[in-house]
mmCIF file of C-alpha atoms in Angstrom:
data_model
loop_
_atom_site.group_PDB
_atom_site.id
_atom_site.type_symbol
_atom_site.label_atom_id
_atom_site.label_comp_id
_atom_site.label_asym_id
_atom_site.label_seq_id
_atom_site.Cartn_x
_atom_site.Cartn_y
_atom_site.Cartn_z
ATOM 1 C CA UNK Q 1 240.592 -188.490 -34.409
ATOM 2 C CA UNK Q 2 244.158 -189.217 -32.937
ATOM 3 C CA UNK Q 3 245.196 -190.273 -36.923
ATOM 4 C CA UNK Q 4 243.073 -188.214 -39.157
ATOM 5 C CA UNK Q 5 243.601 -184.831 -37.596
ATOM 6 C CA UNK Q 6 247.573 -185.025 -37.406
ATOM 7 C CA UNK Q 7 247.370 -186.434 -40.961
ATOM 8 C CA UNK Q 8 245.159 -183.138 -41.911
ATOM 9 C CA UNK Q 9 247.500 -180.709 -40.307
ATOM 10 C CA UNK Q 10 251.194 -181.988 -40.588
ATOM 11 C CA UNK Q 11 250.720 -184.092 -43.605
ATOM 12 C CA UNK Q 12 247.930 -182.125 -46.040
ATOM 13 C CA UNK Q 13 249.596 -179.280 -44.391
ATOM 14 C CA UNK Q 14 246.058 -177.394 -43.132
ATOM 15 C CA UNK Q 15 246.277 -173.955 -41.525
ATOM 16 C CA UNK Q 16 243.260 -175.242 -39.678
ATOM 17 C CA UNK Q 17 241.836 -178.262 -38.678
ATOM 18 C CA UNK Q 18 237.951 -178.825 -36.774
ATOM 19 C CA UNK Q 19 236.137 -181.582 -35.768
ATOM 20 C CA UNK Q 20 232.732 -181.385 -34.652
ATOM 21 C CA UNK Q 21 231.796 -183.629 -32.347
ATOM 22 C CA UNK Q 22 228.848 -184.094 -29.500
ATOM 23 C CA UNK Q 23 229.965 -182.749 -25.632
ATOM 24 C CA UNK Q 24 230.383 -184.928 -23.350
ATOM 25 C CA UNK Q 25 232.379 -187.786 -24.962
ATOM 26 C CA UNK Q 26 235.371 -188.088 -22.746
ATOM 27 C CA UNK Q 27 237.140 -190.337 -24.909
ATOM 28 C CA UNK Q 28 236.739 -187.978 -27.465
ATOM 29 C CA UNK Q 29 237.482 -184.431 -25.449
ATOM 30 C CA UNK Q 30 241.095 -186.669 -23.954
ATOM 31 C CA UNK Q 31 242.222 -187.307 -27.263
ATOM 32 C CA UNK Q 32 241.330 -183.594 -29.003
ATOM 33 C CA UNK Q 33 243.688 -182.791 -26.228
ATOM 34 C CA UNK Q 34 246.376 -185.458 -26.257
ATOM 35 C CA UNK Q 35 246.950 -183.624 -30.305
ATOM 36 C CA UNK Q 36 247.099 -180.602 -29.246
ATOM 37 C CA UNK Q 37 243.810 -179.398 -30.303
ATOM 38 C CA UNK Q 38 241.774 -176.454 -28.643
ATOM 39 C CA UNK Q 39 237.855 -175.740 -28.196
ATOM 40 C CA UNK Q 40 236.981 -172.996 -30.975
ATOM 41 C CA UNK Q 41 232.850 -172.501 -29.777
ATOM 42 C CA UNK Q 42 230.103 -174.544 -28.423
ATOM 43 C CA UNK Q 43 226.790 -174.511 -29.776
ATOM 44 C CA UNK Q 44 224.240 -175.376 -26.926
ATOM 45 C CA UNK Q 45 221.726 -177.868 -27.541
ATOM 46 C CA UNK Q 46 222.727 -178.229 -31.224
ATOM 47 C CA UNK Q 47 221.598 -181.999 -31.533
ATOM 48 C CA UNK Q 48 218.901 -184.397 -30.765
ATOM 49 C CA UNK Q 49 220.640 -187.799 -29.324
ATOM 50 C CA UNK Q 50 218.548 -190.844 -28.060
ATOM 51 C CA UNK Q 51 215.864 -188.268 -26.978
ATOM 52 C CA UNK Q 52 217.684 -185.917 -25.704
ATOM 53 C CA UNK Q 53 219.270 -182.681 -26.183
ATOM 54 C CA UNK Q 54 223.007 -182.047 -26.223
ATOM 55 C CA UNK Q 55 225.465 -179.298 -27.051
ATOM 56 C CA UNK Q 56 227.777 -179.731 -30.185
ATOM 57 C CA UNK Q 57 231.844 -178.492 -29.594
ATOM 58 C CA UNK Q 58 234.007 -177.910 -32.155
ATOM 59 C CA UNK Q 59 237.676 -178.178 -31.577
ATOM 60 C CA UNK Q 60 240.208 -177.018 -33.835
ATOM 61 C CA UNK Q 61 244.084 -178.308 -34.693
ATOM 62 C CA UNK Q 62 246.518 -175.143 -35.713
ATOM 63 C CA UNK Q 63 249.558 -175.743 -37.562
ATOM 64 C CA UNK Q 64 252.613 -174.775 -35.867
ATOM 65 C CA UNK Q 65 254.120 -173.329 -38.405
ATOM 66 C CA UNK Q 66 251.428 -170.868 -38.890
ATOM 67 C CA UNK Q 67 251.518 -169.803 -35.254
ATOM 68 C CA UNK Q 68 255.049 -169.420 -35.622
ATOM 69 C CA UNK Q 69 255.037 -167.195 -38.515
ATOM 70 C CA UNK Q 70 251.369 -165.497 -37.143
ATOM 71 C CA UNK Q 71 251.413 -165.623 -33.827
ATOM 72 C CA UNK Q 72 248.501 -167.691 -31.912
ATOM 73 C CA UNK Q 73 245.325 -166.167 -32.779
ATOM 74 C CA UNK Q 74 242.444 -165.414 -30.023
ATOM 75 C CA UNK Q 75 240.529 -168.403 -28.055
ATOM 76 C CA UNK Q 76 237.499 -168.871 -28.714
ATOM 77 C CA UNK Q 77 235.252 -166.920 -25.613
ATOM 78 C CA UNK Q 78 231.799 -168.028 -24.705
ATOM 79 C CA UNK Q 79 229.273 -165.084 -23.368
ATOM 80 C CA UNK Q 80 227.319 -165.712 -19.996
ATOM 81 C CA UNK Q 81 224.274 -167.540 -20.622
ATOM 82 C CA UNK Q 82 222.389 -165.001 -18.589
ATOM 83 C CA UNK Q 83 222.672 -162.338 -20.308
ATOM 84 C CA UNK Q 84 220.981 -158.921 -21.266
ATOM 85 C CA UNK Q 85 219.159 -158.605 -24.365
ATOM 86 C CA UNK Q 86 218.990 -154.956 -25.394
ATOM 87 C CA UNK Q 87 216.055 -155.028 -28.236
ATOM 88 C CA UNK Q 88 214.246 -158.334 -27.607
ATOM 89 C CA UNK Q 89 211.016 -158.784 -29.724
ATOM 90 C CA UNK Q 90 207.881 -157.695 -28.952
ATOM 91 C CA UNK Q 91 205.251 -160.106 -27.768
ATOM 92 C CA UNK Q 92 202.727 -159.831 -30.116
ATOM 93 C CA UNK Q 93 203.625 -158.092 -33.614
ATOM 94 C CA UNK Q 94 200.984 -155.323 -35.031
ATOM 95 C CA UNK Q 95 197.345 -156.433 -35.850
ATOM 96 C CA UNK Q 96 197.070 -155.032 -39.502
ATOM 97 C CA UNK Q 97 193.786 -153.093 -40.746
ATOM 98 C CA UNK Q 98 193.004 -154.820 -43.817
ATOM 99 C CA UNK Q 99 194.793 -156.455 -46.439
ATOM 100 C CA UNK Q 100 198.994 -157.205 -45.749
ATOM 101 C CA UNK Q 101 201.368 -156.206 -48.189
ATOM 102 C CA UNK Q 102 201.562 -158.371 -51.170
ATOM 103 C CA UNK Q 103 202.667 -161.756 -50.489
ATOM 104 C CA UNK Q 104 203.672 -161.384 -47.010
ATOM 105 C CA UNK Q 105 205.060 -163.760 -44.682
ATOM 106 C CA UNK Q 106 205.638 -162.023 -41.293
ATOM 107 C CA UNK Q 107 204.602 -158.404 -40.680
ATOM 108 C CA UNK Q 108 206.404 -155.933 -38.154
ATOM 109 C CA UNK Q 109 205.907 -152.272 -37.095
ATOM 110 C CA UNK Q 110 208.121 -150.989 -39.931
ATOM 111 C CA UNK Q 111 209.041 -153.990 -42.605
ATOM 112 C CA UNK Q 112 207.852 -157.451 -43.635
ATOM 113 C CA UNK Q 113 208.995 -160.375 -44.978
ATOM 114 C CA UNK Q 114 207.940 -161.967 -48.414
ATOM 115 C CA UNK Q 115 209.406 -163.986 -50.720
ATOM 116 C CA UNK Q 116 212.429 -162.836 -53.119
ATOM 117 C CA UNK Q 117 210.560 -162.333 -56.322
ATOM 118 C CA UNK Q 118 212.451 -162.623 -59.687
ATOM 119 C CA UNK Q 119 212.513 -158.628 -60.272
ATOM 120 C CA UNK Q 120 214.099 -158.218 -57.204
ATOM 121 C CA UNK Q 121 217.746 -159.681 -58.488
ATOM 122 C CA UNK Q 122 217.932 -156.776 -60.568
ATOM 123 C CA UNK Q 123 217.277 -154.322 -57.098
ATOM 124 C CA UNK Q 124 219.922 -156.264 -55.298
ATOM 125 C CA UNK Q 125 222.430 -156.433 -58.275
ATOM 126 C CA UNK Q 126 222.062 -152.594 -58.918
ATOM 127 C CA UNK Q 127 223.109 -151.907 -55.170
ATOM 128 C CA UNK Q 128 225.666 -154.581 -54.984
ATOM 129 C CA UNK Q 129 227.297 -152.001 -57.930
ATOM 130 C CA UNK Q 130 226.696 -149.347 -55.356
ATOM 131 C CA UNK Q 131 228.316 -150.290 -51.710
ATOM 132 C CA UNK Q 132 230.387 -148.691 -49.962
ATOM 133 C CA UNK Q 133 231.536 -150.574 -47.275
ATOM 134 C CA UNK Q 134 234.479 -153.694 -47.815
ATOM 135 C CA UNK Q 135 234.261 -155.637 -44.659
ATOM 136 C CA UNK Q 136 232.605 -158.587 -46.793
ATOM 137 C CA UNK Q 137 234.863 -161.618 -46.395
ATOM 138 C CA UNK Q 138 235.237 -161.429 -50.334
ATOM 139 C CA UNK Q 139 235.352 -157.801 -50.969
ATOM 140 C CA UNK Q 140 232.030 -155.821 -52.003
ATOM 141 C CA UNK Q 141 230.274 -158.734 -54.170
ATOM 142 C CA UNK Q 142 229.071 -158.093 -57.197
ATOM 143 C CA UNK Q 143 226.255 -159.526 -58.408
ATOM 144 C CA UNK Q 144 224.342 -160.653 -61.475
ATOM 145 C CA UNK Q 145 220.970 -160.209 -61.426
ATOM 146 C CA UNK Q 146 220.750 -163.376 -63.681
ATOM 147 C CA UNK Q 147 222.264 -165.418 -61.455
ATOM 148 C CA UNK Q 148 220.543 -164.063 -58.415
ATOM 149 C CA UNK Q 149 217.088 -165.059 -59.634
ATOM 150 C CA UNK Q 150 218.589 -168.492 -60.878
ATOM 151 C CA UNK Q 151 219.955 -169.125 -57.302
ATOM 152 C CA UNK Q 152 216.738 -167.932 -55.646
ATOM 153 C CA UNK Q 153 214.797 -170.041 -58.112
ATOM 154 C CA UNK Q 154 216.522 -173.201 -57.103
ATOM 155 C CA UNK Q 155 216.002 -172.517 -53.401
ATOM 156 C CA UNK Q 156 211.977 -172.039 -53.862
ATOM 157 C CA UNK Q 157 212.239 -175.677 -55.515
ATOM 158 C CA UNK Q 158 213.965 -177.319 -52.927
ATOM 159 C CA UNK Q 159 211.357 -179.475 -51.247
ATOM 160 C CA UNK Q 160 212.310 -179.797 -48.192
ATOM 161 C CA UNK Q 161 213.991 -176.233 -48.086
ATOM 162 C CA UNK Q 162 217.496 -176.293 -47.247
ATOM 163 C CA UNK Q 163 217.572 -172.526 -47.343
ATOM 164 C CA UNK Q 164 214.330 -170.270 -46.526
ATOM 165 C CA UNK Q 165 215.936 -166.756 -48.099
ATOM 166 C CA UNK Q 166 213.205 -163.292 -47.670
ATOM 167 C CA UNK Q 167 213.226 -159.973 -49.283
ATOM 168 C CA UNK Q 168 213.293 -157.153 -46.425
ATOM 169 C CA UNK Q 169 210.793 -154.928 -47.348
ATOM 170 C CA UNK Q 170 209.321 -151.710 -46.211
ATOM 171 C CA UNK Q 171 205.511 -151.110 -45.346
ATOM 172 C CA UNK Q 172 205.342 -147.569 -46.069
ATOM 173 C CA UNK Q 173 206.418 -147.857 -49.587
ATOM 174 C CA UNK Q 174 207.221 -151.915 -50.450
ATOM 175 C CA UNK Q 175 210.612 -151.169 -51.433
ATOM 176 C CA UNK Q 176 213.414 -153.997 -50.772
ATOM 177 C CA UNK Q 177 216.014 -152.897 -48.685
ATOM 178 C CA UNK Q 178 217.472 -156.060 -48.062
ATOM 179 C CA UNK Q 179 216.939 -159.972 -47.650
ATOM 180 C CA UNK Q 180 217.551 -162.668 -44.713
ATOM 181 C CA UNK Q 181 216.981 -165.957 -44.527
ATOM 182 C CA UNK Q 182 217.142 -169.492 -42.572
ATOM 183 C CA UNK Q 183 219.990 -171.382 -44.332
ATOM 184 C CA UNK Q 184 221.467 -175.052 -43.707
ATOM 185 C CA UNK Q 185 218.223 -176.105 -42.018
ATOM 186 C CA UNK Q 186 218.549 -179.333 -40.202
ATOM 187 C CA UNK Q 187 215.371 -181.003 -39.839
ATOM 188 C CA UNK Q 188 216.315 -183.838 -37.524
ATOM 189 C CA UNK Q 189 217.657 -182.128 -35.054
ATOM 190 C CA UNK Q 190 216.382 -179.168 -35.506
ATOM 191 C CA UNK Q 191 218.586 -176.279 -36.336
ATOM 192 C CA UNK Q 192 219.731 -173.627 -38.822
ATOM 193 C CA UNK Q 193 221.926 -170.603 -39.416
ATOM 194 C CA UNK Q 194 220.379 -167.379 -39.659
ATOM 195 C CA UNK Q 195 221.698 -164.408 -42.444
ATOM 196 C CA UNK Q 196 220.975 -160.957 -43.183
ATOM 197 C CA UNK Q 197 222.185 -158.216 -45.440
ATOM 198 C CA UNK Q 198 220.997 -155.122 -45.575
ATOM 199 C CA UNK Q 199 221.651 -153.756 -49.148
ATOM 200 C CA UNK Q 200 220.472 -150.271 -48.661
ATOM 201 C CA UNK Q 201 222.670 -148.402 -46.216
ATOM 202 C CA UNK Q 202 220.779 -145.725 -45.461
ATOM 203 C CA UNK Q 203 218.465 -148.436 -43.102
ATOM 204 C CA UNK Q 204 221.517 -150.442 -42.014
ATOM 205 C CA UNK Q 205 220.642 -148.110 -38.510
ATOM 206 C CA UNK Q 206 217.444 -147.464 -37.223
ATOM 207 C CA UNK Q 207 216.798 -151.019 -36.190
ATOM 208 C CA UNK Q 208 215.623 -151.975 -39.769
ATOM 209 C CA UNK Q 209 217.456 -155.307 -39.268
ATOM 210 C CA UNK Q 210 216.765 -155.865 -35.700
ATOM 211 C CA UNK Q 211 213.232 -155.714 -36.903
ATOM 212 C CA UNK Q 212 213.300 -157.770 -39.676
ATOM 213 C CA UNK Q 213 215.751 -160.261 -37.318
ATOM 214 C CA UNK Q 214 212.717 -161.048 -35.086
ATOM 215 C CA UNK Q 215 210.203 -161.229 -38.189
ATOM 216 C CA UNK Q 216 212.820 -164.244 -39.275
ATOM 217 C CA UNK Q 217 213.398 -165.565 -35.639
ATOM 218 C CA UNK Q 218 209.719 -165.729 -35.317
ATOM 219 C CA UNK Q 219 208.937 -167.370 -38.554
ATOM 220 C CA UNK Q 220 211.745 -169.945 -37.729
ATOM 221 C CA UNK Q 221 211.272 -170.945 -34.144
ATOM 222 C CA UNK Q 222 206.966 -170.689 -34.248
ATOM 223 C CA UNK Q 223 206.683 -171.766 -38.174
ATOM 224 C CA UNK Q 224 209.239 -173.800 -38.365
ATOM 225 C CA UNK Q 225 209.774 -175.319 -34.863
ATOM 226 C CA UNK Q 226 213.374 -175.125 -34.453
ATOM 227 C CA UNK Q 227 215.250 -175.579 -31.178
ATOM 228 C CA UNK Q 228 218.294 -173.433 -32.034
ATOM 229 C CA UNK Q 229 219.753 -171.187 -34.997
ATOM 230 C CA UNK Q 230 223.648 -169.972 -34.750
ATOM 231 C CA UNK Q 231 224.955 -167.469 -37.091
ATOM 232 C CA UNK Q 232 228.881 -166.819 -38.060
ATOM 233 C CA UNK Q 233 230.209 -163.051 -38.050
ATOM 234 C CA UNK Q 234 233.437 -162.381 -39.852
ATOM 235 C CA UNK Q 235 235.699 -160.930 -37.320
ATOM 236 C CA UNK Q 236 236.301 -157.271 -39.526
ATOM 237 C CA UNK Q 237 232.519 -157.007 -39.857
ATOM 238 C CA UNK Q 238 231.796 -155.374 -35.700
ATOM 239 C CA UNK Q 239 228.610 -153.994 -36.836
ATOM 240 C CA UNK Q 240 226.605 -157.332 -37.586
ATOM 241 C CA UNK Q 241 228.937 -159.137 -34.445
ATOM 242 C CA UNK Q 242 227.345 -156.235 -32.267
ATOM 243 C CA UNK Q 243 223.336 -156.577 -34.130
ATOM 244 C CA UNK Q 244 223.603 -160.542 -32.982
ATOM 245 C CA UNK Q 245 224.629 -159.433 -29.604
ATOM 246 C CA UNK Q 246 222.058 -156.981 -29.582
ATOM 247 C CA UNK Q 247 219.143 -159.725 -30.632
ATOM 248 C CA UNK Q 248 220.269 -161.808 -27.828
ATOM 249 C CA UNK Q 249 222.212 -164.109 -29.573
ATOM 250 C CA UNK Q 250 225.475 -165.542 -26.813
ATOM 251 C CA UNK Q 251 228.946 -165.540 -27.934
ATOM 252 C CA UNK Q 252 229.514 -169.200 -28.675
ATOM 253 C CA UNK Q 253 233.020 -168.886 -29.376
ATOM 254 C CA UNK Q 254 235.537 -167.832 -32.216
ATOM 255 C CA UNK Q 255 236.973 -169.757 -35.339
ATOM 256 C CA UNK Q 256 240.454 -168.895 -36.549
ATOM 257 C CA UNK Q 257 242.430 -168.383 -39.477
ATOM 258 C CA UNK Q 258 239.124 -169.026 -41.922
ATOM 259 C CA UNK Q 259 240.275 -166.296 -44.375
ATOM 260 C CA UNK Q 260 242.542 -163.395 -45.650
ATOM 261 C CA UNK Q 261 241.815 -159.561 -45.026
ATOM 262 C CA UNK Q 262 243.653 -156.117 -45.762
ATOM 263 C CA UNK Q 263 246.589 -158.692 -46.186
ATOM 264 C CA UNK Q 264 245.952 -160.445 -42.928
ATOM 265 C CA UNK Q 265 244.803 -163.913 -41.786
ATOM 266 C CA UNK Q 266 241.263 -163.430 -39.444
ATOM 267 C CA UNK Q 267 238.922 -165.425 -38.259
ATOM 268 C CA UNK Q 268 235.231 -165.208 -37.568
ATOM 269 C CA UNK Q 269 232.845 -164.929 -34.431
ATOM 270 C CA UNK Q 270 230.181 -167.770 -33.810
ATOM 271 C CA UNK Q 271 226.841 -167.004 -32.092
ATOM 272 C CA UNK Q 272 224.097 -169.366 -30.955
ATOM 273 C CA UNK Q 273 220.440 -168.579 -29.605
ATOM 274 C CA UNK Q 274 217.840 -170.637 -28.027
ATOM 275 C CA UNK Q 275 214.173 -170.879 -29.224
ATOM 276 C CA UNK Q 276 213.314 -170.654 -25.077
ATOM 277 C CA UNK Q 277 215.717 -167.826 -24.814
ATOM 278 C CA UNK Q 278 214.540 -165.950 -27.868
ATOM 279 C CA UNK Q 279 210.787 -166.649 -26.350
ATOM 280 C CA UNK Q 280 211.602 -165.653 -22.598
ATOM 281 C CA UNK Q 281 213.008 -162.092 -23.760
ATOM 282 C CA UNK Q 282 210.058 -160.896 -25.438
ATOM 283 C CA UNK Q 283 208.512 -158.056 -23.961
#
């Protein structure tokens, strides 16, 4: 660490250098600081070591250069552990009378959760040609409906999945209004980042996500049988940093300088949530 990170930074000139590393490692935490390096987020029980259950800090290295030309960006702030969750999930989700929609995997009050279905790249690719909004960390994206079912393809044939993706769908009608998945799924110890885009912007309020959010919370920590999921918000996007917060995700910190917006260097928001957590907030 005391070599390779000063190499990174002063020598491969990076903006931004993290290491990832397991908490408690004192030998480890005295050097990060002995460089100069900071504590970007913590992600709480993130790994499974000799039985037991540790958090995972990342630290990051900034090049003085870059905070002399762009100031020093935010620190990384963790939320309270105890915490209120505004709209946790219910206990039990709705019995259905007779058959569930087609395909279904999880079934809530207003949406469900299937499987993205070839035909549905061309739905996502004609309202990728329609949004509005340009927080994206890449602009609006634009998308080919061939290479949406191509990519969704290869993710159904992953075995085991790396990335569990879902179309959003509505109950009253089936139509997809959006998709969300489980991506970067690690099996050993038992984690994963959650996603979500809502494509149709009319049900980007309402709690259409929320609701769908607990659909893929409940798939991942009761299906599944993860410990933990995180999700990263890019700092421009406030609506889906406020939707974690809402969900009961806790602020696990803040990464900076991990891209370019409106002409300006910003960084991104970093979330974590506990299956226990998640489980103790239903109501």
């Amino acid at each position: 660490v005391g070599l390779l990170i000063p190499y990174l930074v002063m020598e491969r000139d990076m903006m931004v250098a993290w290491l990832d590393t397991a908490a408690g490692e004192p030998a480890v935490e005295a050097t990060a600081a002995e460089i100069g390096m900071r504590k970007a987020f913590r992600w709480r029980e993130a790994l499974c070591l000799e039985g037991r259950r540790r958090d995972l800090v990342c630290y990051e290295a900034l090049h003085p250069a870059w905070i002399a030309r762009l100031g020093m960006p935010p620190e990384g702030v963790e939320g309270p552990v105890e915490r209120e969750v505004r709209s946790p999930a219910p206990r039990a989700f709705p019995i259905l009378e007779g058959d569930p929609p087609l395909n279904a995997m999880m079934v809530g009050e207003r949406v469900y959760l299937r499987a993205v279905e070839e035909e549905d790249a061309q739905v996502f690719a004609d309202w990728s040609r329609r949004e509005t909004e340009t927080f994206f960390d890449n602009g609006r994206p634009l998308r080919s409906p061939i290479a949406t079912a191509a990519l969704h393809r290869d993710l159904a044939e992953d075995d085991p999945p790396e990335w569990v993706r879902f179309a959003i769908c509505l109950r009253e009608n089936d139509e997809v209004i959006g998709a969300n998945g489980i991506d970067d799924i690690d099996w050993v110890h038992r984690r994963a980042e959650t996603e979500t885009e809502i494509i149709r912007p009319e049900y980007r309020v309402g709690g259409y996500g929320t609701e769908a959010k607990h659909l893929l919370l409940s798939y991942a920590f009761e299906r599944l049988g993860l410990h933990m999921v995180r999700s990263f918000v890019w700092e421009p996007n406030t609506r889906s940093a406020a939707a974690l917060r809402k969900q009961g995700y806790r602020d696990a910190g803040y990464g900076a300088w991990t891209g370019l917006k409106h002409g300006e260097f910003v960084g991104e928001y970093v979330f974590d949530l506990l299956a226990s957590e998640w489980q103790a907030a239903r109501r």
